[in-house]
PDB file of C-alpha atoms in Angstrom:
ATOM      1  CA  MET A   7      -1.895 -72.726  -7.587  1.00 42.00           C
ATOM      2  CA  THR A   8      -2.058 -76.196  -6.101  1.00 49.00           C
ATOM      3  CA  ARG A   9      -3.775 -79.121  -7.769  1.00 51.00           C
ATOM      4  CA  LEU A  10      -7.198 -79.932  -6.350  1.00 57.00           C
ATOM      5  CA  ILE A  11      -7.757 -83.185  -4.480  1.00 65.00           C
ATOM      6  CA  GLY A  12     -11.037 -85.086  -4.622  1.00 71.00           C
ATOM      7  CA  ALA A  13     -12.881 -83.466  -1.706  1.00 78.00           C
ATOM      8  CA  GLN A  14     -11.851 -79.973  -2.782  1.00 79.00           C
ATOM      9  CA  LYS A  15     -13.135 -80.618  -6.285  1.00 82.00           C
ATOM     10  CA  MET A  16     -16.456 -81.898  -4.890  1.00 86.00           C
ATOM     11  CA  VAL A  17     -16.844 -78.727  -2.828  1.00 88.00           C
ATOM     12  CA  LEU A  18     -15.911 -76.499  -5.767  1.00 86.00           C
ATOM     13  CA  HIS A  19     -18.358 -78.323  -8.067  1.00 86.00           C
ATOM     14  CA  ALA A  20     -21.116 -77.878  -5.482  1.00 89.00           C
ATOM     15  CA  ILE A  21     -20.395 -74.149  -5.118  1.00 89.00           C
ATOM     16  CA  SER A  22     -20.562 -73.725  -8.874  1.00 86.00           C
ATOM     17  CA  LYS A  23     -23.800 -75.705  -9.164  1.00 88.00           C
ATOM     18  CA  ILE A  24     -25.549 -73.810  -6.367  1.00 89.00           C
ATOM     19  CA  GLN A  25     -24.553 -70.466  -7.899  1.00 86.00           C
ATOM     20  CA  GLU A  26     -25.846 -71.637 -11.274  1.00 83.00           C
ATOM     21  CA  GLU A  27     -29.185 -72.766  -9.767  1.00 85.00           C
ATOM     22  CA  THR A  28     -29.838 -69.872  -7.378  1.00 85.00           C
ATOM     23  CA  GLY A  29     -27.712 -66.980  -8.622  1.00 81.00           C
ATOM     24  CA  ASP A  30     -26.431 -66.556  -5.051  1.00 84.00           C
ATOM     25  CA  PRO A  31     -23.207 -67.524  -3.267  1.00 88.00           C
ATOM     26  CA  ALA A  32     -23.260 -70.998  -1.682  1.00 89.00           C
ATOM     27  CA  GLN A  33     -23.682 -71.398   2.074  1.00 90.00           C
ATOM     28  CA  ASP A  34     -21.435 -73.875   3.877  1.00 90.00           C
ATOM     29  CA  THR A  35     -24.492 -75.745   5.178  1.00 91.00           C
ATOM     30  CA  GLN A  36     -25.754 -76.193   1.605  1.00 91.00           C
ATOM     31  CA  ILE A  37     -22.408 -77.665   0.552  1.00 90.00           C
ATOM     32  CA  ALA A  38     -22.323 -80.039   3.531  1.00 89.00           C
ATOM     33  CA  GLU A  39     -25.821 -81.306   2.722  1.00 89.00           C
ATOM     34  CA  ARG A  40     -25.125 -81.706  -0.979  1.00 89.00           C
ATOM     35  CA  THR A  41     -21.719 -83.415  -0.665  1.00 86.00           C
ATOM     36  CA  ASN A  42     -22.209 -85.349   2.613  1.00 85.00           C
ATOM     37  CA  ILE A  43     -18.970 -83.814   3.861  1.00 88.00           C
ATOM     38  CA  ALA A  44     -18.956 -82.789   7.536  1.00 85.00           C
ATOM     39  CA  LEU A  45     -19.668 -79.086   8.016  1.00 86.00           C
ATOM     40  CA  ASN A  46     -16.359 -78.388   9.799  1.00 83.00           C
ATOM     41  CA  ASN A  47     -14.492 -80.068   6.946  1.00 84.00           C
ATOM     42  CA  VAL A  48     -16.425 -78.018   4.389  1.00 85.00           C
ATOM     43  CA  ARG A  49     -15.331 -74.843   6.194  1.00 85.00           C
ATOM     44  CA  ASP A  50     -11.719 -76.013   6.172  1.00 83.00           C
ATOM     45  CA  TRP A  51     -11.938 -76.703   2.423  1.00 84.00           C
ATOM     46  CA  PHE A  52     -13.480 -73.257   1.918  1.00 86.00           C
ATOM     47  CA  LEU A  53     -10.382 -71.716   3.529  1.00 82.00           C
ATOM     48  CA  THR A  54      -7.930 -73.711   1.417  1.00 81.00           C
ATOM     49  CA  LEU A  55      -9.871 -72.979  -1.774  1.00 85.00           C
ATOM     50  CA  MET A  56      -9.873 -69.275  -0.965  1.00 83.00           C
ATOM     51  CA  LYS A  57      -6.152 -69.349  -0.169  1.00 76.00           C
ATOM     52  CA  ASP A  58      -5.507 -70.794  -3.640  1.00 76.00           C
ATOM     53  CA  GLU A  59      -7.839 -68.171  -5.194  1.00 79.00           C
ATOM     54  CA  TYR A  60     -10.498 -70.614  -6.405  1.00 84.00           C
ATOM     55  CA  VAL A  61     -13.295 -68.961  -4.399  1.00 87.00           C
ATOM     56  CA  ASP A  62     -14.192 -65.663  -2.763  1.00 85.00           C
ATOM     57  CA  LEU A  63     -15.257 -66.161   0.835  1.00 82.00           C
ATOM     58  CA  VAL A  64     -17.208 -64.092   3.348  1.00 79.00           C
ATOM     59  CA  ARG A  65     -17.978 -65.022   6.937  1.00 74.00           C
ATOM     60  CA  THR A  66     -21.702 -64.805   7.691  1.00 71.00           C
ATOM     61  CA  ARG A  67     -23.690 -64.877  10.910  1.00 66.00           C
ATOM     62  CA  SER A  68     -23.954 -68.659  10.788  1.00 71.00           C
ATOM     63  CA  GLY A  69     -20.756 -69.645   8.983  1.00 79.00           C
ATOM     64  CA  TYR A  70     -19.410 -68.933   5.490  1.00 84.00           C
ATOM     65  CA  CYS A  71     -20.689 -68.281   2.018  1.00 87.00           C
ATOM     66  CA  ALA A  72     -18.513 -68.848  -1.040  1.00 87.00           C
ATOM     67  CA  SER A  73     -18.597 -67.875  -4.692  1.00 87.00           C
ATOM     68  CA  ILE A  74     -16.448 -69.430  -7.391  1.00 84.00           C
ATOM     69  CA  THR A  75     -13.810 -67.267  -9.091  1.00 84.00           C
ATOM     70  CA  GLU A  76     -12.686 -67.358 -12.712  1.00 78.00           C
ATOM     71  CA  ASN A  77      -9.665 -69.405 -11.610  1.00 78.00           C
ATOM     72  CA  GLY A  78     -12.044 -71.907 -10.022  1.00 78.00           C
ATOM     73  CA  ARG A  79     -14.160 -72.115 -13.151  1.00 78.00           C
ATOM     74  CA  LEU A  80     -11.091 -72.742 -15.292  1.00 77.00           C
ATOM     75  CA  THR A  81      -9.991 -75.509 -12.938  1.00 74.00           C
ATOM     76  CA  LEU A  82     -13.356 -77.233 -13.412  1.00 73.00           C
ATOM     77  CA  ASP A  83     -13.014 -76.838 -17.199  1.00 65.00           C
ATOM     78  CA  LEU A  84     -15.763 -74.202 -17.245  1.00 54.00           C
ATOM     79  CA  PHE A  85     -13.834 -72.056 -19.679  1.00 46.00           C
ATOM     80  CA  LYS A  86     -16.554 -69.482 -20.322  1.00 50.00           C
ATOM     81  CA  PRO A  87     -15.404 -66.270 -18.571  1.00 50.00           C
ATOM     82  CA  PHE A  88     -17.684 -64.288 -16.290  1.00 49.00           C
ATOM     83  CA  SER A  89     -19.737 -61.573 -17.889  1.00 54.00           C
ATOM     84  CA  ALA A  90     -19.767 -58.134 -16.255  1.00 54.00           C
ATOM     85  CA  GLU A  91     -23.180 -58.880 -14.713  1.00 57.00           C
ATOM     86  CA  GLU A  92     -22.016 -62.234 -13.348  1.00 52.00           C
ATOM     87  CA  LYS A  93     -18.966 -60.629 -11.763  1.00 51.00           C
ATOM     88  CA  ALA A  94     -21.184 -58.114 -10.021  1.00 53.00           C
ATOM     89  CA  THR A  95     -23.681 -60.663  -8.680  1.00 53.00           C
ATOM     90  CA  ALA A  96     -21.476 -63.691  -7.950  1.00 51.00           C
ATOM     91  CA  ARG A  97     -19.294 -62.082  -5.289  1.00 55.00           C
ATOM     92  CA  PRO A  98     -20.590 -62.479  -1.699  1.00 57.00           C
ATOM     93  CA  GLN A  99     -22.185 -59.239  -0.613  1.00 56.00           C
ATOM     94  CA  ARG A 100     -20.800 -57.197   2.270  1.00 56.00           C
ATOM     95  CA  ASP A 101     -23.135 -56.869   5.252  1.00 60.00           C
ATOM     96  CA  THR A 102     -23.018 -53.151   6.011  1.00 64.00           C
ATOM     97  CA  SER A 103     -24.554 -53.679   9.474  1.00 73.00           C
ATOM     98  CA  LYS A 104     -21.438 -55.537  10.668  1.00 85.00           C
ATOM     99  CA  ARG A 105     -17.937 -54.436  11.641  1.00 93.00           C
ATOM    100  CA  THR A 106     -15.727 -55.766   8.865  1.00 94.00           C
ATOM    101  CA  ILE A 107     -12.267 -57.159   9.603  1.00 96.00           C
ATOM    102  CA  LEU A 108     -10.109 -57.426   6.482  1.00 95.00           C
ATOM    103  CA  LEU A 109      -7.324 -59.988   6.915  1.00 95.00           C
ATOM    104  CA  LEU A 110      -4.527 -59.697   4.353  1.00 96.00           C
ATOM    105  CA  ALA A 111      -1.942 -62.485   4.175  1.00 93.00           C
ATOM    106  CA  ALA A 112       1.219 -62.639   2.068  1.00 93.00           C
ATOM    107  CA  ASN A 113       4.074 -65.155   2.110  1.00 92.00           C
ATOM    108  CA  PRO A 114       6.003 -64.409  -1.116  1.00 91.00           C
ATOM    109  CA  LYS A 115       8.154 -66.937  -2.929  1.00 90.00           C
ATOM    110  CA  GLY A 116      11.631 -67.275  -1.472  1.00 88.00           C
ATOM    111  CA  THR A 117      10.633 -66.090   2.013  1.00 89.00           C
ATOM    112  CA  GLU A 118      10.473 -68.080   5.235  1.00 88.00           C
ATOM    113  CA  HIS A 119       7.250 -70.101   5.491  1.00 88.00           C
ATOM    114  CA  LEU A 120       4.838 -68.592   8.009  1.00 91.00           C
ATOM    115  CA  ARG A 121       1.813 -70.207   9.690  1.00 91.00           C
ATOM    116  CA  LEU A 122      -0.568 -67.623   8.263  1.00 91.00           C
ATOM    117  CA  ASP A 123      -3.370 -70.148   7.719  1.00 88.00           C
ATOM    118  CA  GLU A 124      -3.199 -71.046  11.412  1.00 91.00           C
ATOM    119  CA  GLU A 125      -3.323 -67.368  12.367  1.00 94.00           C
ATOM    120  CA  ALA A 126      -6.393 -66.797  10.178  1.00 91.00           C
ATOM    121  CA  LYS A 127      -8.128 -69.932  11.453  1.00 89.00           C
ATOM    122  CA  LYS A 128      -7.563 -69.025  15.109  1.00 92.00           C
ATOM    123  CA  ILE A 129      -8.806 -65.471  14.588  1.00 94.00           C
ATOM    124  CA  ASP A 130     -11.943 -66.844  12.943  1.00 89.00           C
ATOM    125  CA  GLN A 131     -12.475 -69.454  15.671  1.00 88.00           C
ATOM    126  CA  GLY A 132     -12.142 -66.793  18.350  1.00 92.00           C
ATOM    127  CA  LEU A 133     -14.693 -64.547  16.657  1.00 90.00           C
ATOM    128  CA  GLU A 134     -17.071 -67.463  16.121  1.00 86.00           C
ATOM    129  CA  ARG A 135     -17.157 -68.264  19.857  1.00 88.00           C
ATOM    130  CA  ALA A 136     -17.237 -64.596  20.943  1.00 88.00           C
ATOM    131  CA  MET A 137     -20.117 -63.035  22.836  1.00 86.00           C
ATOM    132  CA  ASN A 138     -20.507 -60.401  20.126  1.00 88.00           C
ATOM    133  CA  ARG A 139     -19.825 -62.675  17.147  1.00 84.00           C
ATOM    134  CA  ASP A 140     -22.844 -61.365  15.236  1.00 86.00           C
ATOM    135  CA  GLN A 141     -21.286 -57.901  15.133  1.00 91.00           C
ATOM    136  CA  PHE A 142     -18.275 -58.969  13.045  1.00 92.00           C
ATOM    137  CA  GLN A 143     -17.633 -60.039   9.482  1.00 90.00           C
ATOM    138  CA  LEU A 144     -14.218 -61.494   8.630  1.00 90.00           C
ATOM    139  CA  VAL A 145     -12.984 -61.166   5.043  1.00 89.00           C
ATOM    140  CA  MET A 146      -9.723 -62.953   4.165  1.00 89.00           C
ATOM    141  CA  LYS A 147      -7.426 -62.338   1.204  1.00 90.00           C
ATOM    142  CA  TRP A 148      -4.357 -64.449   0.414  1.00 89.00           C
ATOM    143  CA  SER A 149      -1.173 -63.907  -1.627  1.00 90.00           C
ATOM    144  CA  VAL A 150      -1.987 -60.208  -1.520  1.00 93.00           C
ATOM    145  CA  THR A 151      -0.532 -57.743  -4.038  1.00 94.00           C
ATOM    146  CA  ASP A 152      -0.672 -53.964  -3.883  1.00 95.00           C
ATOM    147  CA  ASP A 153      -3.644 -54.051  -6.278  1.00 94.00           C
ATOM    148  CA  ASP A 154      -5.409 -56.603  -4.045  1.00 93.00           C
ATOM    149  CA  LEU A 155      -4.897 -54.326  -1.031  1.00 96.00           C
ATOM    150  CA  ARG A 156      -6.340 -51.272  -2.748  1.00 96.00           C
ATOM    151  CA  ARG A 157      -9.297 -53.156  -4.232  1.00 94.00           C
ATOM    152  CA  ALA A 158     -10.128 -54.898  -0.940  1.00 94.00           C
ATOM    153  CA  LEU A 159     -10.255 -51.544   0.846  1.00 96.00           C
ATOM    154  CA  LEU A 160     -12.597 -50.212  -1.833  1.00 94.00           C
ATOM    155  CA  ASP A 161     -14.795 -53.322  -2.038  1.00 91.00           C
ATOM    156  CA  HIS A 162     -15.232 -54.118   1.656  1.00 92.00           C
ATOM    157  CA  LYS A 163     -14.812 -50.765   3.471  1.00 95.00           C
ATOM    158  CA  PRO A 164     -13.332 -52.483   6.542  1.00 96.00           C
ATOM    159  CA  GLU A 165     -13.193 -50.977  10.014  1.00 97.00           C
ATOM    160  CA  ILE A 166     -10.175 -53.124  10.927  1.00 98.00           C
ATOM    161  CA  VAL A 167      -7.323 -54.121   8.608  1.00 98.00           C
ATOM    162  CA  HIS A 168      -4.974 -56.929   9.672  1.00 98.00           C
ATOM    163  CA  PHE A 169      -1.771 -57.675   7.737  1.00 98.00           C
ATOM    164  CA  ALA A 170      -0.045 -61.000   8.428  1.00 96.00           C
ATOM    165  CA  GLY A 171       3.312 -61.624   6.808  1.00 95.00           C
ATOM    166  CA  HIS A 172       6.902 -60.472   6.583  1.00 94.00           C
ATOM    167  CA  GLY A 173       8.315 -57.048   7.343  1.00 92.00           C
ATOM    168  CA  THR A 174      11.744 -55.552   6.983  1.00 85.00           C
ATOM    169  CA  GLY A 175      13.600 -52.692   8.577  1.00 63.00           C
ATOM    170  CA  SER A 176      16.716 -52.592  10.674  1.00 52.00           C
ATOM    171  CA  GLY A 177      16.682 -56.368  11.232  1.00 49.00           C
ATOM    172  CA  LYS A 178      19.049 -58.823   9.617  1.00 49.00           C
ATOM    173  CA  GLY A 179      16.663 -61.665   8.836  1.00 46.00           C
ATOM    174  CA  THR A 180      16.040 -63.902  11.835  1.00 49.00           C
ATOM    175  CA  GLY A 181      14.110 -66.656  10.087  1.00 43.00           C
ATOM    176  CA  GLU A 182      10.833 -65.500  11.712  1.00 62.00           C
ATOM    177  CA  ARG A 183       8.648 -62.699  10.312  1.00 63.00           C
ATOM    178  CA  ASP A 184      11.689 -60.601   9.510  1.00 65.00           C
ATOM    179  CA  LEU A 185      12.831 -60.316   5.905  1.00 64.00           C
ATOM    180  CA  ILE A 186      16.249 -59.353   4.623  1.00 54.00           C
ATOM    181  CA  PRO A 187      15.707 -56.464   2.148  1.00 55.00           C
ATOM    182  CA  PRO A 188      16.261 -57.413  -1.489  1.00 48.00           C
ATOM    183  CA  PRO A 189      19.396 -55.929  -3.121  1.00 44.00           C
ATOM    184  CA  GLY A 190      18.962 -52.233  -3.840  1.00 48.00           C
ATOM    185  CA  ASP A 191      16.236 -51.661  -1.254  1.00 46.00           C
ATOM    186  CA  GLY A 192      18.739 -50.507   1.344  1.00 45.00           C
ATOM    187  CA  ASP A 193      17.331 -50.272   4.854  1.00 47.00           C
ATOM    188  CA  SER A 194      14.204 -48.294   4.016  1.00 54.00           C
ATOM    189  CA  GLY A 195      11.854 -50.928   5.385  1.00 73.00           C
ATOM    190  CA  GLY A 196       8.445 -52.042   4.246  1.00 89.00           C
ATOM    191  CA  LEU A 197       5.797 -54.752   4.371  1.00 95.00           C
ATOM    192  CA  ALA A 198       6.340 -57.728   2.074  1.00 95.00           C
ATOM    193  CA  PHE A 199       3.372 -58.008  -0.275  1.00 96.00           C
ATOM    194  CA  GLU A 200       3.568 -60.037  -3.488  1.00 94.00           C
ATOM    195  CA  ASN A 201       4.069 -58.953  -7.067  1.00 93.00           C
ATOM    196  CA  ASP A 202       2.277 -60.531 -10.026  1.00 90.00           C
ATOM    197  CA  GLN A 203       4.866 -63.326 -10.121  1.00 91.00           C
ATOM    198  CA  GLY A 204       4.467 -64.118  -6.417  1.00 89.00           C
ATOM    199  CA  SER A 205       7.829 -62.628  -5.401  1.00 92.00           C
ATOM    200  CA  VAL A 206       8.467 -59.920  -2.807  1.00 92.00           C
ATOM    201  CA  ARG A 207       7.044 -56.438  -3.406  1.00 94.00           C
ATOM    202  CA  LEU A 208       7.966 -54.157  -0.495  1.00 94.00           C
ATOM    203  CA  LEU A 209       5.417 -51.444   0.303  1.00 96.00           C
ATOM    204  CA  PRO A 210       6.949 -48.589   2.329  1.00 94.00           C
ATOM    205  CA  GLY A 211       5.212 -46.771   5.139  1.00 94.00           C
ATOM    206  CA  ASP A 212       4.767 -43.455   3.331  1.00 95.00           C
ATOM    207  CA  ALA A 213       2.913 -45.098   0.421  1.00 96.00           C
ATOM    208  CA  LEU A 214       0.731 -47.101   2.827  1.00 97.00           C
ATOM    209  CA  ALA A 215      -0.019 -43.943   4.813  1.00 97.00           C
ATOM    210  CA  ARG A 216      -1.211 -42.133   1.695  1.00 97.00           C
ATOM    211  CA  LEU A 217      -3.481 -45.050   0.821  1.00 98.00           C
ATOM    212  CA  PHE A 218      -4.993 -45.295   4.302  1.00 98.00           C
ATOM    213  CA  GLU A 219      -5.557 -41.545   4.334  1.00 97.00           C
ATOM    214  CA  LEU A 220      -8.083 -42.172   1.538  1.00 97.00           C
ATOM    215  CA  CYS A 221      -9.875 -44.737   3.722  1.00 97.00           C
ATOM    216  CA  ALA A 222      -9.818 -42.892   7.048  1.00 96.00           C
ATOM    217  CA  ASP A 223     -13.587 -42.454   6.980  1.00 96.00           C
ATOM    218  CA  HIS A 224     -14.101 -46.171   7.656  1.00 96.00           C
ATOM    219  CA  VAL A 225     -10.770 -47.725   8.738  1.00 98.00           C
ATOM    220  CA  LYS A 226     -10.348 -47.198  12.485  1.00 97.00           C
ATOM    221  CA  CYS A 227      -7.671 -49.740  13.352  1.00 98.00           C
ATOM    222  CA  VAL A 228      -4.758 -51.365  11.495  1.00 98.00           C
ATOM    223  CA  VAL A 229      -2.757 -54.325  12.820  1.00 98.00           C
ATOM    224  CA  LEU A 230       0.625 -54.948  11.161  1.00 97.00           C
ATOM    225  CA  ASN A 231       1.550 -58.433  12.390  1.00 97.00           C
ATOM    226  CA  ALA A 232       5.014 -58.423  10.823  1.00 95.00           C
ATOM    227  CA  CYS A 233       8.562 -57.776  12.017  1.00 93.00           C
ATOM    228  CA  TYR A 234       9.890 -54.232  12.258  1.00 92.00           C
ATOM    229  CA  SER A 235       6.535 -52.745  11.277  1.00 94.00           C
ATOM    230  CA  GLU A 236       6.692 -49.910  13.826  1.00 94.00           C
ATOM    231  CA  ALA A 237       7.943 -47.535  11.126  1.00 93.00           C
ATOM    232  CA  GLN A 238       4.935 -48.287   8.918  1.00 95.00           C
ATOM    233  CA  ALA A 239       2.644 -48.013  11.962  1.00 95.00           C
ATOM    234  CA  ASN A 240       4.025 -44.546  12.713  1.00 94.00           C
ATOM    235  CA  ALA A 241       3.305 -43.437   9.157  1.00 95.00           C
ATOM    236  CA  ILE A 242      -0.217 -44.885   8.997  1.00 97.00           C
ATOM    237  CA  SER A 243      -1.144 -43.482  12.433  1.00 96.00           C
ATOM    238  CA  GLN A 244      -0.982 -39.989  10.962  1.00 95.00           C
ATOM    239  CA  HIS A 245      -4.416 -40.794   9.506  1.00 96.00           C
ATOM    240  CA  ILE A 246      -5.828 -43.854  11.356  1.00 97.00           C
ATOM    241  CA  ASP A 247      -6.931 -43.764  15.000  1.00 96.00           C
ATOM    242  CA  TYR A 248      -5.188 -46.953  16.192  1.00 97.00           C
ATOM    243  CA  VAL A 249      -2.293 -48.807  14.545  1.00 97.00           C
ATOM    244  CA  VAL A 250      -0.379 -51.776  15.965  1.00 97.00           C
ATOM    245  CA  GLY A 251       3.160 -52.460  14.769  1.00 96.00           C
ATOM    246  CA  MET A 252       6.135 -54.529  15.918  1.00 95.00           C
ATOM    247  CA  LYS A 253       9.234 -52.703  17.165  1.00 93.00           C
ATOM    248  CA  LYS A 254      11.566 -55.609  16.347  1.00 91.00           C
ATOM    249  CA  ALA A 255      11.478 -59.141  14.969  1.00 92.00           C
ATOM    250  CA  ILE A 256       8.638 -61.332  16.205  1.00 94.00           C
ATOM    251  CA  GLY A 257       8.283 -65.089  15.945  1.00 93.00           C
ATOM    252  CA  ASP A 258       5.315 -66.920  14.469  1.00 93.00           C
ATOM    253  CA  GLU A 259       4.101 -68.199  17.842  1.00 95.00           C
ATOM    254  CA  ALA A 260       4.115 -64.757  19.460  1.00 96.00           C
ATOM    255  CA  ALA A 261       2.473 -63.135  16.417  1.00 96.00           C
ATOM    256  CA  ILE A 262      -0.329 -65.704  16.426  1.00 97.00           C
ATOM    257  CA  LYS A 263      -0.869 -65.379  20.191  1.00 97.00           C
ATOM    258  CA  PHE A 264      -1.100 -61.590  19.880  1.00 98.00           C
ATOM    259  CA  ALA A 265      -3.713 -61.895  17.141  1.00 98.00           C
ATOM    260  CA  VAL A 266      -5.783 -64.383  19.142  1.00 97.00           C
ATOM    261  CA  GLY A 267      -5.711 -62.245  22.292  1.00 98.00           C
ATOM    262  CA  PHE A 268      -6.504 -59.052  20.356  1.00 98.00           C
ATOM    263  CA  TYR A 269      -9.558 -60.420  18.526  1.00 97.00           C
ATOM    264  CA  ASP A 270     -10.817 -62.373  21.542  1.00 96.00           C
ATOM    265  CA  ALA A 271     -10.991 -59.037  23.360  1.00 97.00           C
ATOM    266  CA  LEU A 272     -12.677 -57.252  20.448  1.00 96.00           C
ATOM    267  CA  GLY A 273     -15.225 -60.063  20.252  1.00 95.00           C
ATOM    268  CA  ALA A 274     -15.927 -59.566  23.950  1.00 95.00           C
ATOM    269  CA  GLY A 275     -16.761 -55.912  23.381  1.00 95.00           C
ATOM    270  CA  ARG A 276     -13.476 -54.283  24.454  1.00 96.00           C
ATOM    271  CA  ASP A 277     -12.073 -51.204  22.718  1.00 96.00           C
ATOM    272  CA  PHE A 278      -8.967 -51.202  20.518  1.00 97.00           C
ATOM    273  CA  GLU A 279      -6.560 -50.036  23.222  1.00 96.00           C
ATOM    274  CA  THR A 280      -7.713 -52.687  25.678  1.00 97.00           C
ATOM    275  CA  ALA A 281      -7.674 -55.345  22.941  1.00 97.00           C
ATOM    276  CA  TYR A 282      -4.033 -54.438  22.251  1.00 97.00           C
ATOM    277  CA  LYS A 283      -3.211 -55.019  25.932  1.00 97.00           C
ATOM    278  CA  PHE A 284      -4.994 -58.382  25.871  1.00 97.00           C
ATOM    279  CA  GLY A 285      -2.931 -59.326  22.815  1.00 97.00           C
ATOM    280  CA  CYS A 286       0.309 -58.545  24.646  1.00 97.00           C
ATOM    281  CA  SER A 287      -0.951 -60.436  27.689  1.00 97.00           C
ATOM    282  CA  ALA A 288      -1.698 -63.523  25.568  1.00 97.00           C
ATOM    283  CA  ILE A 289       1.989 -63.608  24.574  1.00 97.00           C
ATOM    284  CA  ASP A 290       3.110 -63.042  28.166  1.00 97.00           C
ATOM    285  CA  LEU A 291       0.891 -65.787  29.606  1.00 97.00           C
ATOM    286  CA  LYS A 292       2.554 -68.314  27.282  1.00 95.00           C
ATOM    287  CA  GLY A 293       5.933 -67.370  28.735  1.00 95.00           C
ATOM    288  CA  ILE A 294       7.105 -65.891  25.444  1.00 94.00           C
ATOM    289  CA  PRO A 295       9.504 -62.958  26.048  1.00 93.00           C
ATOM    290  CA  GLU A 296       8.199 -61.011  23.025  1.00 94.00           C
ATOM    291  CA  TYR A 297       5.179 -59.578  24.858  1.00 95.00           C
ATOM    292  CA  LEU A 298       6.795 -56.121  24.722  1.00 95.00           C
ATOM    293  CA  THR A 299       7.345 -56.282  20.949  1.00 95.00           C
ATOM    294  CA  PRO A 300       3.871 -55.063  19.821  1.00 97.00           C
ATOM    295  CA  VAL A 301       3.454 -51.286  20.056  1.00 97.00           C
ATOM    296  CA  LEU A 302       0.267 -49.237  19.753  1.00 97.00           C
ATOM    297  CA  LYS A 303       0.267 -45.961  17.872  1.00 96.00           C
ATOM    298  CA  LYS A 304      -2.607 -43.514  18.234  1.00 95.00           C
ATOM    299  CA  LYS A 305      -3.403 -40.710  15.835  1.00 90.00           C
ATOM    300  CA  SER A 306      -2.129 -37.438  17.247  1.00 70.00           C
ATOM    301  CA  ILE A 307      -4.633 -34.641  17.076  1.00 46.00           C
ATOM    302  CA  SER A 308      -3.144 -31.252  16.444  1.00 34.00           C
ATOM    303  CA  VAL A 309      -5.068 -28.532  18.209  1.00 33.00           C
ATOM    304  CA  THR A 310      -4.493 -24.973  17.029  1.00 35.00           C
ATOM    305  CA  ALA A 311      -4.989 -22.204  19.563  1.00 41.00           C
ATOM    306  CA  PRO A 312      -7.658 -19.713  18.525  1.00 46.00           C
ATOM    307  CA  THR A 313      -6.363 -16.414  17.253  1.00 45.00           C
ATOM    308  CA  GLN A 314      -7.126 -13.209  19.093  1.00 47.00           C
ATOM    309  CA  PRO A 315      -9.803 -11.081  17.432  1.00 47.00           C
ATOM    310  CA  SER A 316      -8.363  -8.032  15.722  1.00 43.00           C
TER     311      SER A 316
END
């Protein structure tokens, strides 16, 4: 984790104080008023604090609310750990009336740096300006492990799951969102999550498919914004209605443009298939040749012919 600078520490102190006084997560407007930091800057600090796992963050109708984590408390020298009751009440509550988008980001140690924070920020900005912005709730998780993935699906029951990071398959490592498989992994492919030490932990498509099968009652769309993720998309689409993957390596710029176009369309009330097309168009309009790289997989429905009565 990075060392806090002055403004970040002010924001974190204010979050902690408001939680202590009210028992509720802190709203961004409350932090801005208490610290005299501009609201937009408070929101930016919220994102960086969440990325470094000092706070849990949930997007609300008017902005963000944040709750301090145990890591944040330790950083402020508040060494008393959370009790079970505090853990249950301190976390921002999910608004069940909204469509939840779960954004999962991972950039493990030793892998090419990706502009995942820019991708997350642009998705959020697009939703905030959207006609139907009140219908969506964006939940972001950073440095995601396999445990984080499973717990986030259980905690937030998202309708849409978006993975941003590295993938590996038949590629040879292009320096974009493609990852050369670690020794011993062969060419099996997978999405690059993190292990407990922050290094690469590849999750293969069959394991991801079995997990998403357990969440098929609420997950309706999965976006795998990583290179060579078509194989994982094929596996997951056995259980999920719409899954977007990448059929080859994709650069950061194209991946970000796809995400922006996709969520702009969702925010405007379009369906998943049309949003996918808008995502591809956003790449194309920038003159980037990778507009054919994203592929949409739809769950195949097997219909069995009725048997003749005996």
